[in-house]
CSV table of C-alpha atoms in Angstrom, one decimal:
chain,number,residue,atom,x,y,z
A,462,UNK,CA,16.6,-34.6,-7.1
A,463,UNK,CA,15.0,-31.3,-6.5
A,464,UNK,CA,12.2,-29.7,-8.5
A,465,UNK,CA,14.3,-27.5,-10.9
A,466,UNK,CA,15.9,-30.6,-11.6
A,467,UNK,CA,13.0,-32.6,-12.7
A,468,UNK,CA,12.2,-29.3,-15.3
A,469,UNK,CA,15.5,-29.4,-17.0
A,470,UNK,CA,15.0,-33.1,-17.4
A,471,UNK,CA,11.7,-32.4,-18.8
A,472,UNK,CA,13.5,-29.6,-21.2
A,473,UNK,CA,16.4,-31.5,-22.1
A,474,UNK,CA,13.7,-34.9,-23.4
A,475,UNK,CA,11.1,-32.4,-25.1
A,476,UNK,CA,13.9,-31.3,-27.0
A,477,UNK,CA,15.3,-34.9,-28.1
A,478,UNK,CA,11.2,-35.2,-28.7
A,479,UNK,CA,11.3,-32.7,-31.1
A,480,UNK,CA,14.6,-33.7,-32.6
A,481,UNK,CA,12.9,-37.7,-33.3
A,482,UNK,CA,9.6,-35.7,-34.9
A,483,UNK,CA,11.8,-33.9,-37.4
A,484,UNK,CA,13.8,-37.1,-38.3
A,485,UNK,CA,9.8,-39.0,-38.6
A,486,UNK,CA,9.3,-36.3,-41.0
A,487,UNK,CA,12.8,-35.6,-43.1
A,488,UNK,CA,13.4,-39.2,-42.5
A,489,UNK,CA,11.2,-40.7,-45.3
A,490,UNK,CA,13.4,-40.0,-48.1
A,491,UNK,CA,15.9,-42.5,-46.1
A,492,UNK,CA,13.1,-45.4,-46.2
A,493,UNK,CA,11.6,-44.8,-50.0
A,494,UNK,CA,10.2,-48.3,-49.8
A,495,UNK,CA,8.1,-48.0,-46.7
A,496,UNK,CA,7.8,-43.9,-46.1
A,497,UNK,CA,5.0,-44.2,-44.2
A,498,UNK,CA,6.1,-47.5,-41.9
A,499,UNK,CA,9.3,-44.9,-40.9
A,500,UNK,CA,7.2,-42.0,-40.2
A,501,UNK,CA,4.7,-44.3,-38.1
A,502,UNK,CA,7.6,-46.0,-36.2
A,503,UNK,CA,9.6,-42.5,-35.5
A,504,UNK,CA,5.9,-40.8,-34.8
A,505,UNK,CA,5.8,-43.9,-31.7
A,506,UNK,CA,9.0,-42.9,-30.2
A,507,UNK,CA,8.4,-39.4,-30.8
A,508,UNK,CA,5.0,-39.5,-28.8
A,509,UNK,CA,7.0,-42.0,-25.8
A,510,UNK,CA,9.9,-39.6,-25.5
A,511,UNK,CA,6.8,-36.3,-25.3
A,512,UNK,CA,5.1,-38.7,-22.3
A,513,UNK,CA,8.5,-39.1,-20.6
A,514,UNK,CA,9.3,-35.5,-21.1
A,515,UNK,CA,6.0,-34.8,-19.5
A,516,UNK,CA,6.4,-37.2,-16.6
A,517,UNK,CA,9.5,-35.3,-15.5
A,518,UNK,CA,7.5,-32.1,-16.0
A,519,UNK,CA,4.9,-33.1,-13.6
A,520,UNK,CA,7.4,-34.3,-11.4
A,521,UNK,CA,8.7,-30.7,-11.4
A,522,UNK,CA,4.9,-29.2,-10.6
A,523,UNK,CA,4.0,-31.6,-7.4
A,524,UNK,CA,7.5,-31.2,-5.7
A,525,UNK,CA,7.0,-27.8,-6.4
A,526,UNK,CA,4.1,-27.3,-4.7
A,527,UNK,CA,5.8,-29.4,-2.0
A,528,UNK,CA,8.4,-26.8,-1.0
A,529,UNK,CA,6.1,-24.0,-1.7
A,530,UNK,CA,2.9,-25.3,0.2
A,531,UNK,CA,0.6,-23.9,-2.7
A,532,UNK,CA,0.0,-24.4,-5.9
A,533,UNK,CA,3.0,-23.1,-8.0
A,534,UNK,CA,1.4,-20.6,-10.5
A,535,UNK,CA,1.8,-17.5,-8.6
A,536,UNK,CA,4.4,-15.9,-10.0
A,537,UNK,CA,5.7,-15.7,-14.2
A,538,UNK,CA,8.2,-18.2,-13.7
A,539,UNK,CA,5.8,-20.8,-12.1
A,540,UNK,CA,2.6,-20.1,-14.6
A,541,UNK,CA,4.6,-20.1,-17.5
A,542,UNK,CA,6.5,-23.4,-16.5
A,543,UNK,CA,2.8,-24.6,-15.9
A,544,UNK,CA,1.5,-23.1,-19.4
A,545,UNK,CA,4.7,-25.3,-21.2
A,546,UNK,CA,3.3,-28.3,-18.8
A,547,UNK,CA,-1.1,-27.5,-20.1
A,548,UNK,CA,1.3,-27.1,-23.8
A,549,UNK,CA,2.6,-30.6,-23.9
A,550,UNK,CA,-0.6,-32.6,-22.6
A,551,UNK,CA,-2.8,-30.8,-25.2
A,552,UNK,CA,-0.6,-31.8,-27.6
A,553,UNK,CA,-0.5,-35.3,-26.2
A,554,UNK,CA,-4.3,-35.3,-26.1
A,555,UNK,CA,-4.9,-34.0,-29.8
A,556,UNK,CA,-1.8,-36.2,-30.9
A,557,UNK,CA,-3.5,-39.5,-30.1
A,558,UNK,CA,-6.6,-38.3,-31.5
A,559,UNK,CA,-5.3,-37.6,-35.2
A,560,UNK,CA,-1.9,-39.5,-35.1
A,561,UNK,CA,-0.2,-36.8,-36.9
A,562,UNK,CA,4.0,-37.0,-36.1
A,563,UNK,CA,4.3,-33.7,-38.3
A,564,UNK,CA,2.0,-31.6,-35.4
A,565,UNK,CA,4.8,-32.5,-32.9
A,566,UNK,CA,7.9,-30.6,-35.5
A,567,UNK,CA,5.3,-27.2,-34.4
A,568,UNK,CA,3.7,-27.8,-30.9
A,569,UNK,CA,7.1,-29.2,-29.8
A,570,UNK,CA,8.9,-25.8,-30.0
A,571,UNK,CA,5.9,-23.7,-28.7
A,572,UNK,CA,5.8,-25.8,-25.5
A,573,UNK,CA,9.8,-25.6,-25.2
A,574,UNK,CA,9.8,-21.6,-25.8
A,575,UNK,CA,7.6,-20.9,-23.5
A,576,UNK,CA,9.3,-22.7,-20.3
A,577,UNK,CA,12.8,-21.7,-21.5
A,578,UNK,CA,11.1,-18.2,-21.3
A,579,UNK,CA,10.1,-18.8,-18.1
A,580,UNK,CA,13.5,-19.5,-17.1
A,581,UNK,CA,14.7,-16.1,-17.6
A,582,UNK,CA,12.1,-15.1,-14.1
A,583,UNK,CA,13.4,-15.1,-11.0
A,584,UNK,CA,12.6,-19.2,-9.5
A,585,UNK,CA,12.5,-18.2,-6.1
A,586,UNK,CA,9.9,-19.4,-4.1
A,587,UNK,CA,7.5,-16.4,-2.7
A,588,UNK,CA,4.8,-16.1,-0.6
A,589,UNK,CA,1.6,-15.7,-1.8
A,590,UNK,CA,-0.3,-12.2,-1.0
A,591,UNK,CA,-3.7,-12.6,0.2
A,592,UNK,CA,-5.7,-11.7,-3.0
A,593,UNK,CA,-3.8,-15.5,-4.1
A,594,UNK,CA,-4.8,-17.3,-0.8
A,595,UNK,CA,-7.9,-18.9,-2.4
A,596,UNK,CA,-8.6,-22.3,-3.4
A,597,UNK,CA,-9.8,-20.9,-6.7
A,598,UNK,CA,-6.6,-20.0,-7.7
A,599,UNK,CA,-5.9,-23.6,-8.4
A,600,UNK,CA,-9.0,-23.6,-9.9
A,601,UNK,CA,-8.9,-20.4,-12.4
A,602,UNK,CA,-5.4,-20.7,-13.2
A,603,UNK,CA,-5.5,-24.5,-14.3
A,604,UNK,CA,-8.4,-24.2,-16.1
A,605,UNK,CA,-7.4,-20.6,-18.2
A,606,UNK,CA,-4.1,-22.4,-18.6
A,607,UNK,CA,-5.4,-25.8,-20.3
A,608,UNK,CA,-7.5,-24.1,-22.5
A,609,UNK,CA,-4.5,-21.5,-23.7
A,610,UNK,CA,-2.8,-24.7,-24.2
A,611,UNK,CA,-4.9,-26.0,-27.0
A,612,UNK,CA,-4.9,-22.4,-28.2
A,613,UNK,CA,-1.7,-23.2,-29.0
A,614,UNK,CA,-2.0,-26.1,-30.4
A,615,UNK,CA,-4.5,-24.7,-33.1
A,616,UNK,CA,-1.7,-22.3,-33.9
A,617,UNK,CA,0.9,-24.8,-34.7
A,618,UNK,CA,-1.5,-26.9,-37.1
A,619,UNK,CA,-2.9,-23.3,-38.8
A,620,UNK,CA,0.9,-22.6,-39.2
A,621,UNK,CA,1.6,-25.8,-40.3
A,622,UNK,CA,-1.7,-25.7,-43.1
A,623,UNK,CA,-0.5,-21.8,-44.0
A,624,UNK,CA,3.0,-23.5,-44.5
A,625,UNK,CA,1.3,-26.3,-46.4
A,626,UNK,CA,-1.1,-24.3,-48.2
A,627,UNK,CA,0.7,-20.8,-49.5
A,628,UNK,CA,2.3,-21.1,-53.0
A,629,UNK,CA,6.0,-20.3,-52.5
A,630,UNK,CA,6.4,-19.9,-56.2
A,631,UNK,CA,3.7,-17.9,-57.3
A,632,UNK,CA,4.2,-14.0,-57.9
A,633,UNK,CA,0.8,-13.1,-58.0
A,634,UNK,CA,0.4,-9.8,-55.3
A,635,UNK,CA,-2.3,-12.1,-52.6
A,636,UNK,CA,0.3,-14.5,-52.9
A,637,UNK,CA,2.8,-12.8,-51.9
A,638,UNK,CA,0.8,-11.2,-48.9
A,639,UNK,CA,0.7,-14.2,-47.7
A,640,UNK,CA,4.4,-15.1,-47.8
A,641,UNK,CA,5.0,-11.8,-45.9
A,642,UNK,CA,2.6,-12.6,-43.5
A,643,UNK,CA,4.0,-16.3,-42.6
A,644,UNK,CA,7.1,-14.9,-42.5
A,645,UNK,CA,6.4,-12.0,-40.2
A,646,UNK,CA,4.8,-15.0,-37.9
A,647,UNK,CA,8.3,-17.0,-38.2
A,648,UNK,CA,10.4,-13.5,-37.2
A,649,UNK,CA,8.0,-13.1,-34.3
A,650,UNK,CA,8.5,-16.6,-33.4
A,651,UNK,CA,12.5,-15.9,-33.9
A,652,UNK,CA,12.1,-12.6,-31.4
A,653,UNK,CA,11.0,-14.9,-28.8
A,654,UNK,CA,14.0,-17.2,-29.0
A,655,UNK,CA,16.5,-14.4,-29.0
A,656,UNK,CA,14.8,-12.7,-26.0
A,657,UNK,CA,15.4,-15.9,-24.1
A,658,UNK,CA,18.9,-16.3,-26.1
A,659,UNK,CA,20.1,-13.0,-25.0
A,660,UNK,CA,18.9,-13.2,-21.3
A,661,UNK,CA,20.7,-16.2,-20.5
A,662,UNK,CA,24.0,-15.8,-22.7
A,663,UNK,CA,24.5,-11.9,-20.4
A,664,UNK,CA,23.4,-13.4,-17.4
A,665,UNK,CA,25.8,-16.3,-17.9
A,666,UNK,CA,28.5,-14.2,-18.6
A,667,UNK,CA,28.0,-12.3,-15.3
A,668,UNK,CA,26.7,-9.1,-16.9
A,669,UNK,CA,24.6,-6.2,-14.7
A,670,UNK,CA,23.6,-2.4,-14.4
A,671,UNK,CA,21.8,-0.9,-11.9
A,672,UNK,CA,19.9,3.0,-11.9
A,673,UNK,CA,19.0,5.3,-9.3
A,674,UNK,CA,15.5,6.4,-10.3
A,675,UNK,CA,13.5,9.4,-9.4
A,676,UNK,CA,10.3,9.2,-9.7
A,677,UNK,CA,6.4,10.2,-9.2
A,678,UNK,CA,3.7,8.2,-7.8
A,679,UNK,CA,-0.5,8.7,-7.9
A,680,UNK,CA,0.0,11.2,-5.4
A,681,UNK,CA,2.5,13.2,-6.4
A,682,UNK,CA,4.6,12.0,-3.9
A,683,UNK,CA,8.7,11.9,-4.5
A,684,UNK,CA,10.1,7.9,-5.1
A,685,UNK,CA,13.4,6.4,-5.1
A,686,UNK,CA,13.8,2.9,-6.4
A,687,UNK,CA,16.5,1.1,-8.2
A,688,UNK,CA,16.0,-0.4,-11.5
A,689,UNK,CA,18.6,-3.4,-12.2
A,690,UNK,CA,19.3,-4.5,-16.4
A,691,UNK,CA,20.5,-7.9,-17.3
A,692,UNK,CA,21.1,-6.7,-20.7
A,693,UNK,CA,23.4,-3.8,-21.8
A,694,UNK,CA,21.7,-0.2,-21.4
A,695,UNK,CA,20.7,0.7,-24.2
A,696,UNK,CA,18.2,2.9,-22.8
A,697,UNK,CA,18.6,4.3,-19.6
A,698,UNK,CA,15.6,4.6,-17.1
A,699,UNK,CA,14.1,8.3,-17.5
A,700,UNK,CA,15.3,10.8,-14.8
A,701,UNK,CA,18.1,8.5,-13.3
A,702,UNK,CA,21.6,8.3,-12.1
A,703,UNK,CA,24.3,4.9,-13.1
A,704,UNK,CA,24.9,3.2,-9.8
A,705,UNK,CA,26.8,0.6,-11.4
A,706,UNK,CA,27.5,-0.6,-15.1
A,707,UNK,CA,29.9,-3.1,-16.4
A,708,UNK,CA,31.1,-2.0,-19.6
A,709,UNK,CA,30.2,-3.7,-23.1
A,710,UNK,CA,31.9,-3.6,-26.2
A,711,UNK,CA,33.2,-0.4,-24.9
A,712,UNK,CA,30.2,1.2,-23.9
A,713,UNK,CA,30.4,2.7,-20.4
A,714,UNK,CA,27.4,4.5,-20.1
A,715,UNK,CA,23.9,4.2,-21.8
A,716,UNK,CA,23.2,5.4,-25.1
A,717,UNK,CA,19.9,7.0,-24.6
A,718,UNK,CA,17.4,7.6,-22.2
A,719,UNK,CA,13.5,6.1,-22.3
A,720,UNK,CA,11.0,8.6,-22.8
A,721,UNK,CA,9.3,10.5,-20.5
A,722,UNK,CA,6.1,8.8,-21.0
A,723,UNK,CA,7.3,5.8,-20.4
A,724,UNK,CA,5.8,5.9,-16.9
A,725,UNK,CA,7.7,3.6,-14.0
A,726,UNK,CA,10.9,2.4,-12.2
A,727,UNK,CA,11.4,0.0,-15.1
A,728,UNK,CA,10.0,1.2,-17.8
A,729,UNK,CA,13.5,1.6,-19.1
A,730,UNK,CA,14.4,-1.6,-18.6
A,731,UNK,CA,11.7,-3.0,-19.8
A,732,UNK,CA,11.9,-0.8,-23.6
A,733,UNK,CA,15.2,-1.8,-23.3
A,734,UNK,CA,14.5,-5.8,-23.4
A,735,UNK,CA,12.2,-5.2,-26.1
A,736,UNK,CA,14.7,-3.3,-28.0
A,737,UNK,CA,17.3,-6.0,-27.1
A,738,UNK,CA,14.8,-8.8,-28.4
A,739,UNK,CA,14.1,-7.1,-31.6
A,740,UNK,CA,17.7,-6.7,-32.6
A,741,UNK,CA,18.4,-10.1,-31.5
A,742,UNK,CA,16.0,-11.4,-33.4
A,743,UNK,CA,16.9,-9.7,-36.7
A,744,UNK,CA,20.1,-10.7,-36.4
A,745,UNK,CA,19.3,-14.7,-35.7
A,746,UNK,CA,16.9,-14.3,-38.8
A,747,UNK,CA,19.3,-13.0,-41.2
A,748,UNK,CA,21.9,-15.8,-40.1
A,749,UNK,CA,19.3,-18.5,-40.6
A,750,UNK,CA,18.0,-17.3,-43.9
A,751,UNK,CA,21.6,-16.6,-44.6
A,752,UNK,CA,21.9,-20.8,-43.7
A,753,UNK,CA,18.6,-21.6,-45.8
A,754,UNK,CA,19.4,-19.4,-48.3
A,755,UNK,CA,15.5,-18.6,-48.5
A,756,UNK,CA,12.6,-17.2,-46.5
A,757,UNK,CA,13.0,-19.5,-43.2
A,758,UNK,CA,8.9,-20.4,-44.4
A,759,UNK,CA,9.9,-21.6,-47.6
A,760,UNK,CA,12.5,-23.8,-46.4
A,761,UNK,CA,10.1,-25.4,-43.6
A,762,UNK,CA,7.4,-25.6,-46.4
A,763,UNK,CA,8.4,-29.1,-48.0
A,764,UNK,CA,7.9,-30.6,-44.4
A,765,UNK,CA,4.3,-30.5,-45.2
A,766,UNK,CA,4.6,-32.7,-48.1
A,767,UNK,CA,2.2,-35.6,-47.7
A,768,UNK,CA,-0.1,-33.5,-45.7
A,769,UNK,CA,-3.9,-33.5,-46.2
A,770,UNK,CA,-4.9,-29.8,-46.3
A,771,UNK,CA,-8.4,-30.7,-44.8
A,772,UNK,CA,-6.9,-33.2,-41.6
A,773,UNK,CA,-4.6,-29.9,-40.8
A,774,UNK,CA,-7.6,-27.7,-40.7
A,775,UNK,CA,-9.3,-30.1,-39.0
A,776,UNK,CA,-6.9,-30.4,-36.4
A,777,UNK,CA,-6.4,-26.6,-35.7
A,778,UNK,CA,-10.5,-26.2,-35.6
A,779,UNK,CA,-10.8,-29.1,-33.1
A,780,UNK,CA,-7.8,-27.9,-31.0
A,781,UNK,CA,-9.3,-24.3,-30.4
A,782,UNK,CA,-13.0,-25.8,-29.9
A,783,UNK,CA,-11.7,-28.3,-26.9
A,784,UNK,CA,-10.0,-25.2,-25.6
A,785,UNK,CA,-12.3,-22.3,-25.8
A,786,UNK,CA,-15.0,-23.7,-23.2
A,787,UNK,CA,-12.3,-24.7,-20.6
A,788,UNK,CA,-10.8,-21.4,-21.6
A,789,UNK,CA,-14.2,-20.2,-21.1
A,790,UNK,CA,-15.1,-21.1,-17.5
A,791,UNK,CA,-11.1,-20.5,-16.7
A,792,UNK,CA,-10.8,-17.5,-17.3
A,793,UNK,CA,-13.7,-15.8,-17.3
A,794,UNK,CA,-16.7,-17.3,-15.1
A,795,UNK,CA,-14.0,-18.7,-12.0
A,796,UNK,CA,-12.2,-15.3,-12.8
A,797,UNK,CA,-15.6,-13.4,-12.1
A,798,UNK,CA,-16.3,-15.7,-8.8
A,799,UNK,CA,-13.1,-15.5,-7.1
A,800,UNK,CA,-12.6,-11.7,-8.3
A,801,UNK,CA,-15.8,-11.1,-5.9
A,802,UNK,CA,-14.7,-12.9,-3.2
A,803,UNK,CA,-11.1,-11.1,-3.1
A,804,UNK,CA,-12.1,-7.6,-4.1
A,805,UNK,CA,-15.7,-7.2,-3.9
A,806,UNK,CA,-16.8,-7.5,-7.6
A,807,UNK,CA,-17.3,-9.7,-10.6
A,808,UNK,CA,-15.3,-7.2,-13.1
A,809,UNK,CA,-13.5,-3.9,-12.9
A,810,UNK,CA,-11.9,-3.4,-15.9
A,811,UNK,CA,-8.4,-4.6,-15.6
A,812,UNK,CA,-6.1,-4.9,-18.0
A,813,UNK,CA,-5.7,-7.8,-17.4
A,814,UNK,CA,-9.8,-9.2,-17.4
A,815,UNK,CA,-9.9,-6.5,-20.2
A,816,UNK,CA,-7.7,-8.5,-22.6
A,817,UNK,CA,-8.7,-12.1,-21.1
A,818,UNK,CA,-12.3,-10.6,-22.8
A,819,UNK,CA,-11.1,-9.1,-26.0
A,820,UNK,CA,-9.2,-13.2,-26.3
A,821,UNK,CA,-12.9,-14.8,-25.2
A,822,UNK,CA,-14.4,-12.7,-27.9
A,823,UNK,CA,-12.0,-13.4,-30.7
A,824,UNK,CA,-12.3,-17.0,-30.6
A,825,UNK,CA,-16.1,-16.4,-30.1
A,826,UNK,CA,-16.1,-14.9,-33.3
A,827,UNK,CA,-13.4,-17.6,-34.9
A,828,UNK,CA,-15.6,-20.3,-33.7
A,829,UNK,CA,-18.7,-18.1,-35.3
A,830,UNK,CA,-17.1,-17.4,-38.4
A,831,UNK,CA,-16.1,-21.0,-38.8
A,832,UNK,CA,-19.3,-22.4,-38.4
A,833,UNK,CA,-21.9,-20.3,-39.8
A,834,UNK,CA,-19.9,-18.6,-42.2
A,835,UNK,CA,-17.7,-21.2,-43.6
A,836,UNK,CA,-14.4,-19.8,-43.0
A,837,UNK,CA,-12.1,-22.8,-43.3
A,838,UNK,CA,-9.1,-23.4,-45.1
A,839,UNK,CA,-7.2,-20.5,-45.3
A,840,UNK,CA,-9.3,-18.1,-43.7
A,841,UNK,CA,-9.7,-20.2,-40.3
A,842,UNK,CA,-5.9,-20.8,-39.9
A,843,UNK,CA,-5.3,-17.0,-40.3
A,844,UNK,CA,-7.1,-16.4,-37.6
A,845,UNK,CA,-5.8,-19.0,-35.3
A,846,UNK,CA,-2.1,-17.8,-35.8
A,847,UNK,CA,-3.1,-14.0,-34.9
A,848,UNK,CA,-5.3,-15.7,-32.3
A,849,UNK,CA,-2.3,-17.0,-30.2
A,850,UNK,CA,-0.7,-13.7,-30.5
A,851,UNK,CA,-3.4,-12.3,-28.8
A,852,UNK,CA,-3.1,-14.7,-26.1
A,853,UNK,CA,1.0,-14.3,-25.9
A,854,UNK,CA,0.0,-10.4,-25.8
A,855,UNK,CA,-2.4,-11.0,-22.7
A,856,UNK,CA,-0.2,-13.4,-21.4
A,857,UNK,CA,3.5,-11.5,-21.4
A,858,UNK,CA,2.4,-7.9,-22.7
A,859,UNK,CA,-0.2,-7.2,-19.9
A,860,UNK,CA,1.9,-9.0,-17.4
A,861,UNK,CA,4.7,-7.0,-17.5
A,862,UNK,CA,4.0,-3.9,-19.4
A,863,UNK,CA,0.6,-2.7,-18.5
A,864,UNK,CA,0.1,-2.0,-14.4
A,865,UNK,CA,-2.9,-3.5,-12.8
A,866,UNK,CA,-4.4,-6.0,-10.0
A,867,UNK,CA,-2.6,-8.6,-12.1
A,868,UNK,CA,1.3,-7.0,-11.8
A,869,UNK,CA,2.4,-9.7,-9.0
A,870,UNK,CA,2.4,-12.1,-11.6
A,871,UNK,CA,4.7,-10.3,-13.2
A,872,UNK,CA,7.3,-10.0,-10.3
């Protein structure tokens, strides 16, 4: 078997992993006699199926780096696959801490998102430039990664104590707020699914488009470049010419054209994924509301039944305080070492160092506020679900929207 191999194994038994945590939890009402005994003996093979799932996942990562002859994190497809890998053993760490089945029904799906999102890259294997050919790339990247990973695994439990928390019934206004806000979390959640829902259904149906583009660079200087879409046009690159375009649902040529200011080859492209996303993701929310016939929050909400308030807090604090020192010396101090030795300083201002900052000093002040200010309950978990935005944002939006010393990893 070759690598790509081992990660669809590892896909296909997280999912069956996350399939056996939801019958732990729904489950009980099959077993009234012994609810707990079912959720314990379903939490077991839950965990079992996670460390297969994982096996086959590092399989995937060392025959990787077998054909490549480095470390595979060098590109989106390979970091993210390698974020879905740090994903799963943080969960398997905090797991066997707390013994909590429930935690895998929300670190499950993270952990699968993210690699089916990086299935959408391009898997080819690619040289790495020079600024990459540095031992502390295996250092930087693992560490930054790992402590991302519990990142995310504080955002699952402070979801899961919001969903546990928040009075459904109530009609009070902060009540309410709160409602909005879970669900706002669950929609952006949704976006992400359709993104990878609409790549893969176009692609499989053989769909492309392809633009001429003029453009600009620093110097003022004339380029050509092409700019191919996977999804339907929906906005056309700025100042560009159809070289090709296979016709959907009768549209033949785009329907608008990205702003000026949209600077780039693929800007276009890139506003038109977004758009793509967001429209998908309305759409899959209405039909699963439609199917729950309430807000997709409320209908998750009795999972948490049987819960302990304090063990979820507790488990989304501990999560985010193993992760923020690895996160830490990751992504900032190894950062700050190799950025010297490959371009001659410790910072520069980056987008991408810029937001790996503004993420340090967030969770420095969750941690802060936490600890000497007694935000807990409520308040703490707030902050660890717009936390892990922030770290999606710096992960995905700086990647691939924002240009900088950090765009190769969006290729």
């Amino acid at each position: 078997m070759d690598s790509s191999s081992f990660l669809f194994l590892a896909f296909i038994v997280y999912s069956v992993a996350f399939l056996i945590f939801v019958v732990a939890i729904t489950g009980k009402q099959w077993n009234q006699q012994n609810p707990e005994e079912h959720v314990a003996k379903w939490g077991k093979v839950g965990i079992i199926a996670s460390i297969i799932g994982f096996a086959c996942h590092a399989a995937f990562f060392f025959l990787r780096w077998a054909e490549a002859g480095h470390i595979p994190t060098s590109n989106m497809f390979e970091f993210m696959t390698f974020l879905g890998m740090m994903i799963m053993l943080a969960f398997i760490i905090v797991y066997f801490i707390y013994r909590t089945p429930v935690l895998g029904v929300f670190a499950l799906p993270v952990g699968i998102i993210i690699i089916a999102y990086a299935s959408v890259f391009p898997k080819e294997i690619q040289p790495l430039i020079p600024a990459l050919q540095s031992y502390w790339l295996k250092i930087h990247v693992t560490t930054a990664a790992l402590g991302e990973a519990f990142f995310a695994v504080g955002f699952a439990a402070g979801l899961m104590y919001l969903l546990r928390t928040i009075d459904f019934g109530n009609k009070d206004r902060s009540s309410k707020k709160e409602r909005v806000g879970v669900e706002i979390t669950m929609g952006f959640l949704i976006v992400i699914v359709a993104f990878v829902v609409s790549i893969f259904s176009f692609n499989a149906a053989g769909y492309h488009a392809s633009f001429a583009v003029t453009s600009t660079d620093d110097t003022g200087n004339t380029v050509q470049s092409t700019s191919k879409y996977v999804l339907p046009p929906i906005f056309a690159p700025d100042n560009s010419e159809v070289i090709e375009m296979k016709p959907f649902l009768g549209m033949t040529e785009p329907l608008l054209e990205a702003p000026s200011f949209f600077k780039g080859s693929d800007a276009g492209r890139k506003l038109n994924t977004v758009v793509w996303s967001i429209l998908g993701g309305i759409v899959l929310y209405l039909l699963l509301r439609l199917a729950a016939r309430k807000p997709l929050s409320a209908a998750i909400s009795p999972l948490m039944k049987g819960m302990e308030e304090e063990d979820i807090d507790e488990i989304s604090y501990r999560a985010i305080a193993i992760g923020y020192p690895i996160f830490t010396l990751g992504a900032l101090i190894f950062a700050m070492i190799w950025a010297a030795e490959a371009w001659g300083r410790f910072w520069g201002w980056d987008p991408k160092e810029v937001w790996a900052l503004i993420t340090w000093l967030y969770y420095a002040a969750y941690l802060h506020l936490r600890l000497s200010r007694g935000w807990q309950g409520k308040k703490s978990a707030w902050l660890s679900v717009i936390g892990f935005m922030v770290v999606m944002f710096t992960l995905v939006g700086v990647n691939l929207v924002i240009a900088g010393l950090h765009s190769y990893a969006g290729v």
